[in-house]
C-alpha positions as CSV (number, residue, x, y, z in Angstrom):
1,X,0.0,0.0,0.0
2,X,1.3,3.4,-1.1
3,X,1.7,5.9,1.7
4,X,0.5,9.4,1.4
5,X,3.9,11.3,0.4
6,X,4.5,8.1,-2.4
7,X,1.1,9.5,-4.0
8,X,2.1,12.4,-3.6
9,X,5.2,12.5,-5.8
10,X,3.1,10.0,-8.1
11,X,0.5,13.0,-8.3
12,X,3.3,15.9,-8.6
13,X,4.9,13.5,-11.3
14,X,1.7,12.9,-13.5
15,X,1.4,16.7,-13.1
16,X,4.8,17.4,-14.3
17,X,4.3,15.1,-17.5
18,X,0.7,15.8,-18.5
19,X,-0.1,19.0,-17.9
20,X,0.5,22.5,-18.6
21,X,1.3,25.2,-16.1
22,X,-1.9,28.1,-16.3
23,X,-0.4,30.2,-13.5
24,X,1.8,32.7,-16.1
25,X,1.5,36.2,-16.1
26,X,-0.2,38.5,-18.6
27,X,2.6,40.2,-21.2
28,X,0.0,43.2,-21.3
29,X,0.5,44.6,-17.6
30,X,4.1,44.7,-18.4
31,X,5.8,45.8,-16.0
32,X,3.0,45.4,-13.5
33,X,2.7,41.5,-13.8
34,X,1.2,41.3,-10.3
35,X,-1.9,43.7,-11.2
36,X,-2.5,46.4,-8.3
37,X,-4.4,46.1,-4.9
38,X,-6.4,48.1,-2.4
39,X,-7.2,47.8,1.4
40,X,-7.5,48.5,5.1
41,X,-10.1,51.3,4.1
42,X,-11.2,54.2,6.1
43,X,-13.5,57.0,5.9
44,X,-10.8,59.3,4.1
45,X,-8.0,57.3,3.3
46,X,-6.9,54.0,1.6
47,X,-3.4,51.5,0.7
48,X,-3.1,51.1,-2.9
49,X,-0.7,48.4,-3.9
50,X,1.4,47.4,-6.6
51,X,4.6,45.2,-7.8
52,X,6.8,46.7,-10.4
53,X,9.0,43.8,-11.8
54,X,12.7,45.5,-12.8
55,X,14.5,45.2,-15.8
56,X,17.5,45.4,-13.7
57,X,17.0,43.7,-10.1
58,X,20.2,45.9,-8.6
59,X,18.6,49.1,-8.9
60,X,15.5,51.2,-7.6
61,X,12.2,52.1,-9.3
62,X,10.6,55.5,-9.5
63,X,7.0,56.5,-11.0
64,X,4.4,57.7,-10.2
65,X,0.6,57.2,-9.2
66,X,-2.6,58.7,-9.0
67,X,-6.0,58.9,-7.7
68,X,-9.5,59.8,-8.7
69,X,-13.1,59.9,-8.8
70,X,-13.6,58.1,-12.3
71,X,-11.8,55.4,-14.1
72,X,-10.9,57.7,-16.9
73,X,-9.1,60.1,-14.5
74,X,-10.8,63.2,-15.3
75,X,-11.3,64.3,-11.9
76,X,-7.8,63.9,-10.4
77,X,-8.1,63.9,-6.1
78,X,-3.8,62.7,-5.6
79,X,-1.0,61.8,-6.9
80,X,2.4,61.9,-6.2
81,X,6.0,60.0,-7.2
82,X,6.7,56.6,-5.3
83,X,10.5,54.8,-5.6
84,X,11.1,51.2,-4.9
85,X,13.6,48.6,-4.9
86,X,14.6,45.3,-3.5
87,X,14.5,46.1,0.1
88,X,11.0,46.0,-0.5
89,X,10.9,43.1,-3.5
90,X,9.8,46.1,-6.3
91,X,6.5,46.4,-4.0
92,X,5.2,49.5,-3.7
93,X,2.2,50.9,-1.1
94,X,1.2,54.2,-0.7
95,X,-1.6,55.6,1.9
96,X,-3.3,58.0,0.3
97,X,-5.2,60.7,2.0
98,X,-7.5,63.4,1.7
99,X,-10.6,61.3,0.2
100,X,-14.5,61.7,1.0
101,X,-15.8,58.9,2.9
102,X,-18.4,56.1,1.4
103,X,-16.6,56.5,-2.1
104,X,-15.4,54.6,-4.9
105,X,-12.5,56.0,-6.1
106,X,-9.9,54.3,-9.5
107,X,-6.0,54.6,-9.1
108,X,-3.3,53.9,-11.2
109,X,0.5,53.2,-11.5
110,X,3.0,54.2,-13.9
111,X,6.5,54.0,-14.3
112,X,8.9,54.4,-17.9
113,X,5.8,55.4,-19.9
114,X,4.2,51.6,-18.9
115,X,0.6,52.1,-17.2
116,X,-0.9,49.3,-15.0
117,X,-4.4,48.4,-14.7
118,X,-6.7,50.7,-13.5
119,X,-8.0,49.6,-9.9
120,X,-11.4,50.6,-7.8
121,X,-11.3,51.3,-4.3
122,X,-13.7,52.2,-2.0
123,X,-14.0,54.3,1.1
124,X,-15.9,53.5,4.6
125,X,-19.1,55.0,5.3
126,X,-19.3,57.8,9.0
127,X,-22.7,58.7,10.2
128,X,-25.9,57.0,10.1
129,X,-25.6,53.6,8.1
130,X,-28.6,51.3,6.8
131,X,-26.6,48.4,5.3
132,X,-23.0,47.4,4.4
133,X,-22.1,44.2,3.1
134,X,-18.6,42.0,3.4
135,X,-17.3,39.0,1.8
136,X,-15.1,36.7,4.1
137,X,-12.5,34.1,3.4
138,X,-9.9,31.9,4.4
139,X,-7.6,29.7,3.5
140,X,-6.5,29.3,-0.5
141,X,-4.2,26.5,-1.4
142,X,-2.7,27.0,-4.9
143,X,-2.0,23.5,-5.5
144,X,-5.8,22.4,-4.2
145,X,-7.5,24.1,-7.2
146,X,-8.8,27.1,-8.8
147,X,-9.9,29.8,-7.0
148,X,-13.1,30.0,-8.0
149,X,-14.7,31.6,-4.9
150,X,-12.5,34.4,-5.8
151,X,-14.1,35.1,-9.1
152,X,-17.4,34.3,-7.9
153,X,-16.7,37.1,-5.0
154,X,-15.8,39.6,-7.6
155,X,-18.7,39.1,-10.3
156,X,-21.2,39.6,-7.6
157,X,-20.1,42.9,-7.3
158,X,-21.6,43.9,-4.3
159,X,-19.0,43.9,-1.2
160,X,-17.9,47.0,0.1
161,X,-15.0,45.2,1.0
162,X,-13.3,41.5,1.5
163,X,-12.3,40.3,4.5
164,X,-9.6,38.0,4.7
165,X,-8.9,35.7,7.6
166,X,-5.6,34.2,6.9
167,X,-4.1,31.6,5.3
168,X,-3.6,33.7,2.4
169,X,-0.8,31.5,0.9
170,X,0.5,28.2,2.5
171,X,3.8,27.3,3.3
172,X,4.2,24.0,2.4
173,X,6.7,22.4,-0.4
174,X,5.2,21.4,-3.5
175,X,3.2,18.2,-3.2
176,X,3.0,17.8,0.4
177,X,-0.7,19.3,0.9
178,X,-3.5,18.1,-0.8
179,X,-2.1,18.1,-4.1
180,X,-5.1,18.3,-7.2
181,X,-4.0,16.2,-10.0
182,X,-6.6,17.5,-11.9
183,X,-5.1,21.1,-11.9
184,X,-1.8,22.2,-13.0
185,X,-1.2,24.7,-10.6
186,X,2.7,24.4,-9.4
187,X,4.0,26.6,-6.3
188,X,6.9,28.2,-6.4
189,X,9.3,28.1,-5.0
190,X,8.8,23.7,-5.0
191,X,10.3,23.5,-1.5
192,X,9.2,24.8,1.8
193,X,9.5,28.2,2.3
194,X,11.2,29.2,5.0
195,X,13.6,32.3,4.4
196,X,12.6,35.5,3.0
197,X,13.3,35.3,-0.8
198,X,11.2,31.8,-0.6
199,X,8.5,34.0,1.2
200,X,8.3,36.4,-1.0
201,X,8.9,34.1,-4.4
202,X,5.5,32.4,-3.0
203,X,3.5,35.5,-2.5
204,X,4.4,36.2,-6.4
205,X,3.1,33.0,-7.3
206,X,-0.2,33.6,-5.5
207,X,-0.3,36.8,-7.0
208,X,0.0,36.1,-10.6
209,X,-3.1,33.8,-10.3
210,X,-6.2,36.0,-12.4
211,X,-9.1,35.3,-10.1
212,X,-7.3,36.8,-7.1
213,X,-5.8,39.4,-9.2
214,X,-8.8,40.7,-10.3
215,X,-10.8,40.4,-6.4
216,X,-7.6,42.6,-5.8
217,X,-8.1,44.8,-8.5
218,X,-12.0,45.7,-7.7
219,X,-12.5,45.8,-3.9
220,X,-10.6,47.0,-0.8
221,X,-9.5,43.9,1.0
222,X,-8.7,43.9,5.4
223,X,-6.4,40.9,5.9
224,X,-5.0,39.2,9.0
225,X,-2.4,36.6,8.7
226,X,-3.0,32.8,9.9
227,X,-0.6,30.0,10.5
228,X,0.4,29.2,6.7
229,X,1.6,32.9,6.1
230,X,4.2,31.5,9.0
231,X,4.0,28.0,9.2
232,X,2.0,25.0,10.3
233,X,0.2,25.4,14.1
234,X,2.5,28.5,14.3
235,X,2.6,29.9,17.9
236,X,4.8,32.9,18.8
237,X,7.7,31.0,19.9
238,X,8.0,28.2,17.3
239,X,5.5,25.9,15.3
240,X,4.8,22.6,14.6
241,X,6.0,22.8,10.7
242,X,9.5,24.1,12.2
243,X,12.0,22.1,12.8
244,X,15.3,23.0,14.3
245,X,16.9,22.3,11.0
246,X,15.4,24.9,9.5
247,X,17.0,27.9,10.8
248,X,16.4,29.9,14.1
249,X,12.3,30.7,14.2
250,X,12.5,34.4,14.9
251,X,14.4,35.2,11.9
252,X,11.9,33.2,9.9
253,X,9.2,35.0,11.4
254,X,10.2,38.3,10.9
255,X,11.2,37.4,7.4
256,X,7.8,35.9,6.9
257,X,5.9,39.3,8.6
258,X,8.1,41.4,6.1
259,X,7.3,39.0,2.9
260,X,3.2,40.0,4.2
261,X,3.9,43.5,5.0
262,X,5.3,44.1,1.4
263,X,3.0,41.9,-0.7
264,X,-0.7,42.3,1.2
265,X,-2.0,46.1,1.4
266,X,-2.1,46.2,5.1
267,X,-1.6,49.4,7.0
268,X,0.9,47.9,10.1
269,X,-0.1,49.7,13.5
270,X,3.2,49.7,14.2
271,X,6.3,50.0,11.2
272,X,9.1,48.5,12.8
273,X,7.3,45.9,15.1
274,X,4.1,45.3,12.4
275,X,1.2,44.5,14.8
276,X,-1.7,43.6,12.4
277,X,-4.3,44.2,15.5
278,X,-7.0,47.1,14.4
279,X,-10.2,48.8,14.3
280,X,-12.3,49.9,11.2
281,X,-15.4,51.5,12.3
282,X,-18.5,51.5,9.7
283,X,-20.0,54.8,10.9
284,X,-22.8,53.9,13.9
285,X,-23.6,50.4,12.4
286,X,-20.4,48.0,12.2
287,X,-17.0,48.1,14.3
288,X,-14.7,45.5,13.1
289,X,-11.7,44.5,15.4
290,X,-9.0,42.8,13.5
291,X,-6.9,40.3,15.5
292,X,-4.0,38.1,15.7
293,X,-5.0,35.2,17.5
294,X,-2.0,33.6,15.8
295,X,1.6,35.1,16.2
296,X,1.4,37.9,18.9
297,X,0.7,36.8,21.7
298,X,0.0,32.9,21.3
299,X,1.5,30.5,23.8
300,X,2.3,26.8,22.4
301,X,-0.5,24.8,21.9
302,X,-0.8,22.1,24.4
303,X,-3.4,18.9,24.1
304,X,-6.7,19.6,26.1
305,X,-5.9,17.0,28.2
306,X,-3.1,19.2,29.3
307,X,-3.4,20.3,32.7
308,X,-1.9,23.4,31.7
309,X,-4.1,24.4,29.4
310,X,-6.0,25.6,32.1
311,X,-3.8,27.9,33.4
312,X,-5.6,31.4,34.2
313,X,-2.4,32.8,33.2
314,X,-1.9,31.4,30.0
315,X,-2.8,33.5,26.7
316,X,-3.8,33.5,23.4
317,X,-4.1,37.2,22.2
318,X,-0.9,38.3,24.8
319,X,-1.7,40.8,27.4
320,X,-1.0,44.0,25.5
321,X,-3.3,43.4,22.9
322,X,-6.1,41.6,25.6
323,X,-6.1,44.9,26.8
324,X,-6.3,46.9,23.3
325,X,-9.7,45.1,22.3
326,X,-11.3,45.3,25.8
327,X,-10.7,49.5,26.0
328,X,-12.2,48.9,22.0
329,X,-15.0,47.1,23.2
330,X,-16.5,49.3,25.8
331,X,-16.0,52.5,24.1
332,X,-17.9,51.2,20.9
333,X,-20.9,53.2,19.9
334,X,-21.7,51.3,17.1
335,X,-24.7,48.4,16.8
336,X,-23.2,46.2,15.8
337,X,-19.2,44.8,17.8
338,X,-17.2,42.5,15.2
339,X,-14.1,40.2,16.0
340,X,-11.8,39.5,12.6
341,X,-10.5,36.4,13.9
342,X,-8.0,33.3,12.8
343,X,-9.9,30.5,14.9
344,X,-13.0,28.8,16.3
345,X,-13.9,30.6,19.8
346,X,-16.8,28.1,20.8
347,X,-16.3,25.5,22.7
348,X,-17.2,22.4,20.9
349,X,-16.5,19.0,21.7
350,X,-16.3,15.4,20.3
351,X,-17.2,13.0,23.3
352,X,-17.3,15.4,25.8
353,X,-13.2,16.7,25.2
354,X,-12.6,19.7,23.0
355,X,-11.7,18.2,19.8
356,X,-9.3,21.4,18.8
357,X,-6.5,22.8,21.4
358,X,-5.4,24.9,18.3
359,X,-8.0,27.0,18.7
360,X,-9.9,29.0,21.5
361,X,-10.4,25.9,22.9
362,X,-6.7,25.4,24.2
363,X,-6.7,28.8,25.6
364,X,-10.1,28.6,27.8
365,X,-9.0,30.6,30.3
366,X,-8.3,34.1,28.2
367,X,-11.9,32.9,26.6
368,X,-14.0,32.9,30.2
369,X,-12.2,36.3,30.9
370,X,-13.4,37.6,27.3
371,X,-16.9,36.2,27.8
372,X,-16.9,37.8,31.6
373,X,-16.1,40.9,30.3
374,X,-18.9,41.2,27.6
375,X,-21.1,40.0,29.4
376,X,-20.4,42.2,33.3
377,X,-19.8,45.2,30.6
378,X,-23.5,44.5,28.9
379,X,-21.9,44.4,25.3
380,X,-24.5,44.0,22.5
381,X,-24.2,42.3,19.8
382,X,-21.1,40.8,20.1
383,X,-20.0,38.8,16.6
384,X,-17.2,36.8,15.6
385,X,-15.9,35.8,12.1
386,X,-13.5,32.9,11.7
387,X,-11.1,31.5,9.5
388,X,-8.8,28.3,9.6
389,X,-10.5,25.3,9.4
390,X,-11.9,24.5,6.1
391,X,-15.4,24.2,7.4
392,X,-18.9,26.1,7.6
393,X,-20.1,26.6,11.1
394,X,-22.9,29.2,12.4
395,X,-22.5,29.1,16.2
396,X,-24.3,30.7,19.5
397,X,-21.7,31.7,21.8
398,X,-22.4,30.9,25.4
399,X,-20.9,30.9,28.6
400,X,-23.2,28.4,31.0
401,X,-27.1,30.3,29.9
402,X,-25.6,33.6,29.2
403,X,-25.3,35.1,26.1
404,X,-22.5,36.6,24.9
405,X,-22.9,36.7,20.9
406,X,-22.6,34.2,18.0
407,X,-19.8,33.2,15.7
408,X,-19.9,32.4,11.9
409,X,-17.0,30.6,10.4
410,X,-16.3,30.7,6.5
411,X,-15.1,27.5,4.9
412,X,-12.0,27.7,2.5
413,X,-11.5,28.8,-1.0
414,X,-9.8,26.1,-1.5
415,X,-8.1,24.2,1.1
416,X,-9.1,20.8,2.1
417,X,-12.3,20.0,4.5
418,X,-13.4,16.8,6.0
419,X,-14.0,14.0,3.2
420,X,-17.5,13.2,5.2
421,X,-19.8,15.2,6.4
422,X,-20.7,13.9,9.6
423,X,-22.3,18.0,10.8
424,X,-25.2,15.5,12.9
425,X,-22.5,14.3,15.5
426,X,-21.6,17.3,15.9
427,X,-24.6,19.2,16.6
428,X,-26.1,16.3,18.9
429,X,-23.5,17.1,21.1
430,X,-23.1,20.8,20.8
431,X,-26.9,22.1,20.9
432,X,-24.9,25.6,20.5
433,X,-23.6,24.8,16.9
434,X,-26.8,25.9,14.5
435,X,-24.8,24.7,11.5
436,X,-22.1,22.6,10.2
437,X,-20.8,21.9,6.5
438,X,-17.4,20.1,6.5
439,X,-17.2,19.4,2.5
440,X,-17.7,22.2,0.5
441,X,-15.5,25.3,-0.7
442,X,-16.7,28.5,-0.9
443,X,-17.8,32.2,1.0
444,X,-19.5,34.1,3.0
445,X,-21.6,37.0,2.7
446,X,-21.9,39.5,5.9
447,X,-24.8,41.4,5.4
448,X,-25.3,44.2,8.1
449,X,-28.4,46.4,9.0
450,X,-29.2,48.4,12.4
451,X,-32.0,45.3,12.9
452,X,-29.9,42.0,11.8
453,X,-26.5,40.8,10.8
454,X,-26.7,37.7,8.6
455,X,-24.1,35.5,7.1
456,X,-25.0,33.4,4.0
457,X,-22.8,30.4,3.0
458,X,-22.1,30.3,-0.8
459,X,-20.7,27.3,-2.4
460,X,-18.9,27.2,-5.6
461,X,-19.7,24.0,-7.4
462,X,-16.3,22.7,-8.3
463,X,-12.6,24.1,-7.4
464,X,-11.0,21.2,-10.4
465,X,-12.5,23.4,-13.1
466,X,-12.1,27.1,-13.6
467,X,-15.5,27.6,-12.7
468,X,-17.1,30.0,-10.9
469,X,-20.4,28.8,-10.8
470,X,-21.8,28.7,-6.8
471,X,-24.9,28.6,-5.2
472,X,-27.0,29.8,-2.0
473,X,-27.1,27.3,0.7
474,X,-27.9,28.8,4.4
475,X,-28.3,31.4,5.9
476,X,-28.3,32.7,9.9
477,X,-29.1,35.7,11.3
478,X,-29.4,37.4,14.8
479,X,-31.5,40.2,15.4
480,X,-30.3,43.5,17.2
481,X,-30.1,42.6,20.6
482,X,-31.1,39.3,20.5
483,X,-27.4,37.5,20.3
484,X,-28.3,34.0,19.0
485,X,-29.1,32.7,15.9
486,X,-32.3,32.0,13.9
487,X,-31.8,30.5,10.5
488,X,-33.3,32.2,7.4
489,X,-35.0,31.1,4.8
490,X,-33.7,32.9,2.0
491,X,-30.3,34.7,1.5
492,X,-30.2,38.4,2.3
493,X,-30.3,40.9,-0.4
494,X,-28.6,43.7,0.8
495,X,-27.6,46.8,-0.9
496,X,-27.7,44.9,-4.7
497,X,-24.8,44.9,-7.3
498,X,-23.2,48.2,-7.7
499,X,-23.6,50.6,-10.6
500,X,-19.8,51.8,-10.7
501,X,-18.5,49.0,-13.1
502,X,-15.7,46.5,-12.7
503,X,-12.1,46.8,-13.7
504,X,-10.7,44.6,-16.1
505,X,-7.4,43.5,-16.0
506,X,-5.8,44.1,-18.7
507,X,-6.2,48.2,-20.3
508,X,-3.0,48.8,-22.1
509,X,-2.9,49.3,-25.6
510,X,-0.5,47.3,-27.9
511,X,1.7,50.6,-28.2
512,X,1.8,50.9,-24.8
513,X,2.6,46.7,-24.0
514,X,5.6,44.9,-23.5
515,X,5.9,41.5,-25.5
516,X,8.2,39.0,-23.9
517,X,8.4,35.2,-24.5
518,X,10.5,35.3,-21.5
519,X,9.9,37.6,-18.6
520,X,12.0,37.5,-15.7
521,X,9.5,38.3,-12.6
522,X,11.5,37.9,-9.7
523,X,15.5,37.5,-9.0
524,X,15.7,35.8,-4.8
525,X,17.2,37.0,-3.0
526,X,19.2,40.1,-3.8
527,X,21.7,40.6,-3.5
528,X,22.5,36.8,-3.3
529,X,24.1,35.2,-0.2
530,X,24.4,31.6,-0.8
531,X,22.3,31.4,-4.0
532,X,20.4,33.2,-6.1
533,X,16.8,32.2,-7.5
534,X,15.6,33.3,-11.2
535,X,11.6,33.1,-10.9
536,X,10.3,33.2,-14.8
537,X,7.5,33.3,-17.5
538,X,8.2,31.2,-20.4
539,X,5.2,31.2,-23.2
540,X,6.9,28.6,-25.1
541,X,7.5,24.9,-24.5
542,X,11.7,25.4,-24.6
543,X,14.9,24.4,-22.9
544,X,17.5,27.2,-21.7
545,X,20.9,27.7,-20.6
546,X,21.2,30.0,-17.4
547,X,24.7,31.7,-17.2
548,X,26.1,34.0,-14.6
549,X,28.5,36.7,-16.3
550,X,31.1,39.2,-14.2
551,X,31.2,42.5,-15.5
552,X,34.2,41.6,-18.0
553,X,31.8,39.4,-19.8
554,X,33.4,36.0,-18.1
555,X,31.5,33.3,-17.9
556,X,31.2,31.9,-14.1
557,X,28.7,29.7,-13.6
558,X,26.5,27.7,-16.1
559,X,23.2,25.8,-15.6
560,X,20.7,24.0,-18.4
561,X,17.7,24.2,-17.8
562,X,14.6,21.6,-19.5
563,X,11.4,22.5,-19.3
564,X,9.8,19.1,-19.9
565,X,7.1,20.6,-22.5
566,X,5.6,23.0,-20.2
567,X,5.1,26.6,-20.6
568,X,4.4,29.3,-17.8
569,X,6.0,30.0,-14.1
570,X,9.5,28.3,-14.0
571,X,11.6,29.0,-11.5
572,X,15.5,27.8,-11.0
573,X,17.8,27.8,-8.1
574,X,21.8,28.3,-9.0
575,X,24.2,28.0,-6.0
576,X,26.2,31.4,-5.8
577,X,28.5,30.3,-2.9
578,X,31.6,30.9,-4.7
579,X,31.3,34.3,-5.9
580,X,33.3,37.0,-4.5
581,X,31.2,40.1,-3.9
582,X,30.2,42.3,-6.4
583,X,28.0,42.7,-9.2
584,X,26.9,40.4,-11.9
585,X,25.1,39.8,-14.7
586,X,22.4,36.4,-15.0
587,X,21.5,35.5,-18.8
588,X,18.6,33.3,-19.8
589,X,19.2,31.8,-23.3
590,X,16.3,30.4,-24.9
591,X,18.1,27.0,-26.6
592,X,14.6,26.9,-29.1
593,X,14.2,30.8,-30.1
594,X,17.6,31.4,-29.6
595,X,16.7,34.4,-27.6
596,X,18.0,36.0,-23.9
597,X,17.4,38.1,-21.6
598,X,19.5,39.4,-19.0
599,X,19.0,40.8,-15.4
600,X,21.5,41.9,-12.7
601,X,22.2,41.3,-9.3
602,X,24.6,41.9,-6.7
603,X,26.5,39.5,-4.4
């Protein structure tokens, strides 16, 4: 009998043979081959995100960007100059101020006379507010399918902004997690990432996927980071995919918190220590706390059979930042109290134990003081959203017969669930849980209104297929002041589809486009320590010779390189151990067309 990582590599090797590679990036949006983002909104200011990939990878990058009120940028509200370089992997993020709240405004980047797409932002509502609408969700493997929930997300057109829960890219080497041999969808780098060029060489890959590109592209996103953005059941001291092999665990997580600080357009509440714990109030109707529940202030998970884990002492959020959403909390003036959170905070159990120490559950003590204090402080409407575990869950939060809110947990985009769905046990045993779903892929939809919040489950219908076909399949909802759940019968409407339009990703003209069979998108890390990594586009099936020149025009080092009949994101790793420091020049010599292209870098 085969064990799992045999069919793994038998999977990764049928992939490798059969199939082509659709995760390439669009000539186009040259040099903007990772599109342009948006996010953590307010009511007069918004990040706005791009990736400018360099012609040469030992220099910096100056253009410009602006702002305005219409995506043909007649009514100019900003603009200014940005510079960038590889301190910052070419990304580029810019707060801009000055804007009216509840609006959609269009931005753009430019740089050498190349324009990148136009995106659409929006601004948060102050004041009186009837409705605003979210879309939540967690957890995308690349290598488990197509994003489809994406693309569904962005067609609907009707969030005023995506909230993401974490698990925004996994960490994992190439065919070690739930690998779909049905879709050719390779990561990049193949093994596990751990420092920060392999951090940052896997955001790119994410990025250059279309469905997330263009969910980017139309709507403000407000991210926190999970495990996977770190590693496997991270805590703040260590996790359980690091081993001791693998380097010392604070360098990887800083390099990993730099990697998401330069690729995700996230405002840090702090620059040089990057606390992603914050507040984004929704005028008098919505206050959304966003939380780490993961890296801060996490102590190491320990079986519930622990006796430790009962320690009153012993924390999940850290003190500091216990402290931050309690003051945030009681000074709310809003309807309606939200938690942006990584993990399940009900207590649910499988035979009478908590069945998951990973989450709230391990940590019960920092849970009872939470519930205590919303419930001594008479906080109304208390709700949580959740991330992490693959699942759909609608959930009254108790603590004995008191009330203290409910909880609605999104399933994945993509990631695996449980291959049964055996939601009865479940709910049998936990009277609490209104709803479980532990098969399906998909979304939510947060729709919020001074008289109901209510979260709709949408499923997409495949994730082998690029597909994003989905459907309506419960719905819960608690009324103002009631703080438990009554399922619906129908999904909520909401505000409808907006009348601003959708951008599309690709706006240059062909006199304005740069045509490359080979395009060099990223060059890790540099300058090179140990090695250097060339990531690339190839639109040809081809084989290539990678050379490493000095100045002089000497030829160091010299690596061939087959591509086995597959076209798209190629990467290759050359050792550059020997190399004295200095400056040099890597050439990438297509053996079919018999044409190169050439970047530099420095040692």
């Amino acid at each position: 009998m085969l064990n799992i990582k045999a069919i793994a590599l038998l999977l990764l090797i049928s992939k490798t043979i059969f199939c082509q590679v659709i995760v390439s990036p669009l000539t186009c949006t040259a040099p903007f081959y990772h599109g342009v983002a948006s996010g953590d909104p307010l009511s007069d200011k918004v990040i706005i995100w791009t990736r400018v990939t360099p012609i040469d990878f030992s220099q910096s990058i100056s253009g410009t960007y602006k702002v305005a009120e219409d995506s043909l940028f007649n009514t100019v509200v900003s603009s200014g100059t940005f510079n960038t370089d590889y301190t910052s992997d070419f990304t580029v993020k810019i707060d801009v101020g000055g804007l009216n709240p509840n609006t959609f405004y269009f931005y753009q980047f430019q740089t050498n006379g190349k324009k990148s797409p136009v995106g659409r932002t929006k601004t948060i509502p102050v004041g009186t507010i009837n409705n605003i609408r979210f879309a939540v969700v967690s957890c995308a493997n690349l290598e488990s399918g197509y994003f489809n929930a994406y693309k569904a997300i962005n067609e609907r057109n009707d969030a005023d902004a995506i909230i993401m829960l974490g698990d925004y890219i996994y960490e994992y080497e190439e065919g070690y997690y739930d690998p779909n041999s049905n879709v050719p969808r390779d990561l990049e780098p193949s093994n596990e990432v751990i420092s920060l060029a392999d951090y940052r060489m896997r955001y790119s890959s994410y990025r250059l996927d279309r469905s997330l590109q263009q969910l980017h592209q139309n709507y403000p996103w407000i991210c926190v980071w999970d495990d996977h953005e770190f590693a496997n059941n991270a805590y703040k001291d260590g996790a359980q995919n690091h081993d001791s092999n693998e380097g010392n665990w604070y360098d990887r997580k800083e390099s990993a918190k730099k990697a998401y600080f330069e690729w995700l357009p996230i405002r840090p509440s702090d620059s040089k220590l990057m606390y992603i714990y914050r507040k984004f109030e929704f005028g008098d109707l919505f206050s959304l706390l966003m939380v780490d529940t993961r890296i801060h202030g996490r102590e190491e998970q320990l079986g519930v059979s622990n006796a430790q884990t009962n320690d009153t002492n012993r924390t999940l959020l850290g003190e500091d930042q216990f402290e931050w959403l309690k003051t945030e909390l009681i000074n709310s003036n809003c309807t309606w109290n939200s938690l942006g959170n990584q993990v399940v905070m009900a207590e649910v159990t499988i035979l009478g134990v908590p069945f998951n120490s990973d989450a709230w559950d391990g940590y019960p003590a920092q849970r009872n003081k939470l519930f205590d204090f919303i419930i001594d402080n008479n906080i109304n409407n208390f709700c949580v959203l959740t991330g992490d575990i693959h699942t759909s869950w609608a959930i009254d939060l108790k603590k004995g017969s008191e009330k203290v809110g409910v909880e609605f947990v999104t399933t994945s985009v993509t990631s695996p669930g449980v291959p049964i769905n055996a939601s009865f046990l479940i709910t049998i045993e936990n009277p609490h849980v209104k709803y479980v779903e532990l098969t399906k892929r998909g979304f939510i939809l947060l729709d919020v209104t001074p008289q109901k919040i209510q979260s709709d489950w949408y499923y997409v219908n495949t994730i082998d297929q690029d597909d994003p076909s989905n459907y309506w399949a419960k719905g819960f909802y608690s009324n103002n002041g009631d703080n438990n759940l009554t399922e619906s019968n129908s999904a909520s409407i909401g505000h409808g589809s907006f009348s601003v339009p959708l951008m599309q990703e690709c706006i240059n003209t062909t006199s304005n486009t740069e045509i490359e069979d080979i395009m060099v998108l990223g060059l890790y890390p540099n300058p090179s320590i140990d090695f250097i990594t060339i990531q690339f586009n190839d639109n040809k099936s081809s084989s290539f010779n990678l050379k490493i020149i000095d100045l002089s025009g000497k030829e160091l080092i010299t690596k061939e390189i087959t591509t086995k009949n597959i076209s798209g994101l190629l990467y290759s790793k050359i050792s550059t151990k020997n190399l004295k420091s200095g400056t040099y020049i890597l050439q990438l010599y297509d053996n079919t067309t018999k044409e190169f292209i050439q970047r530099k870098f420095m040692k």
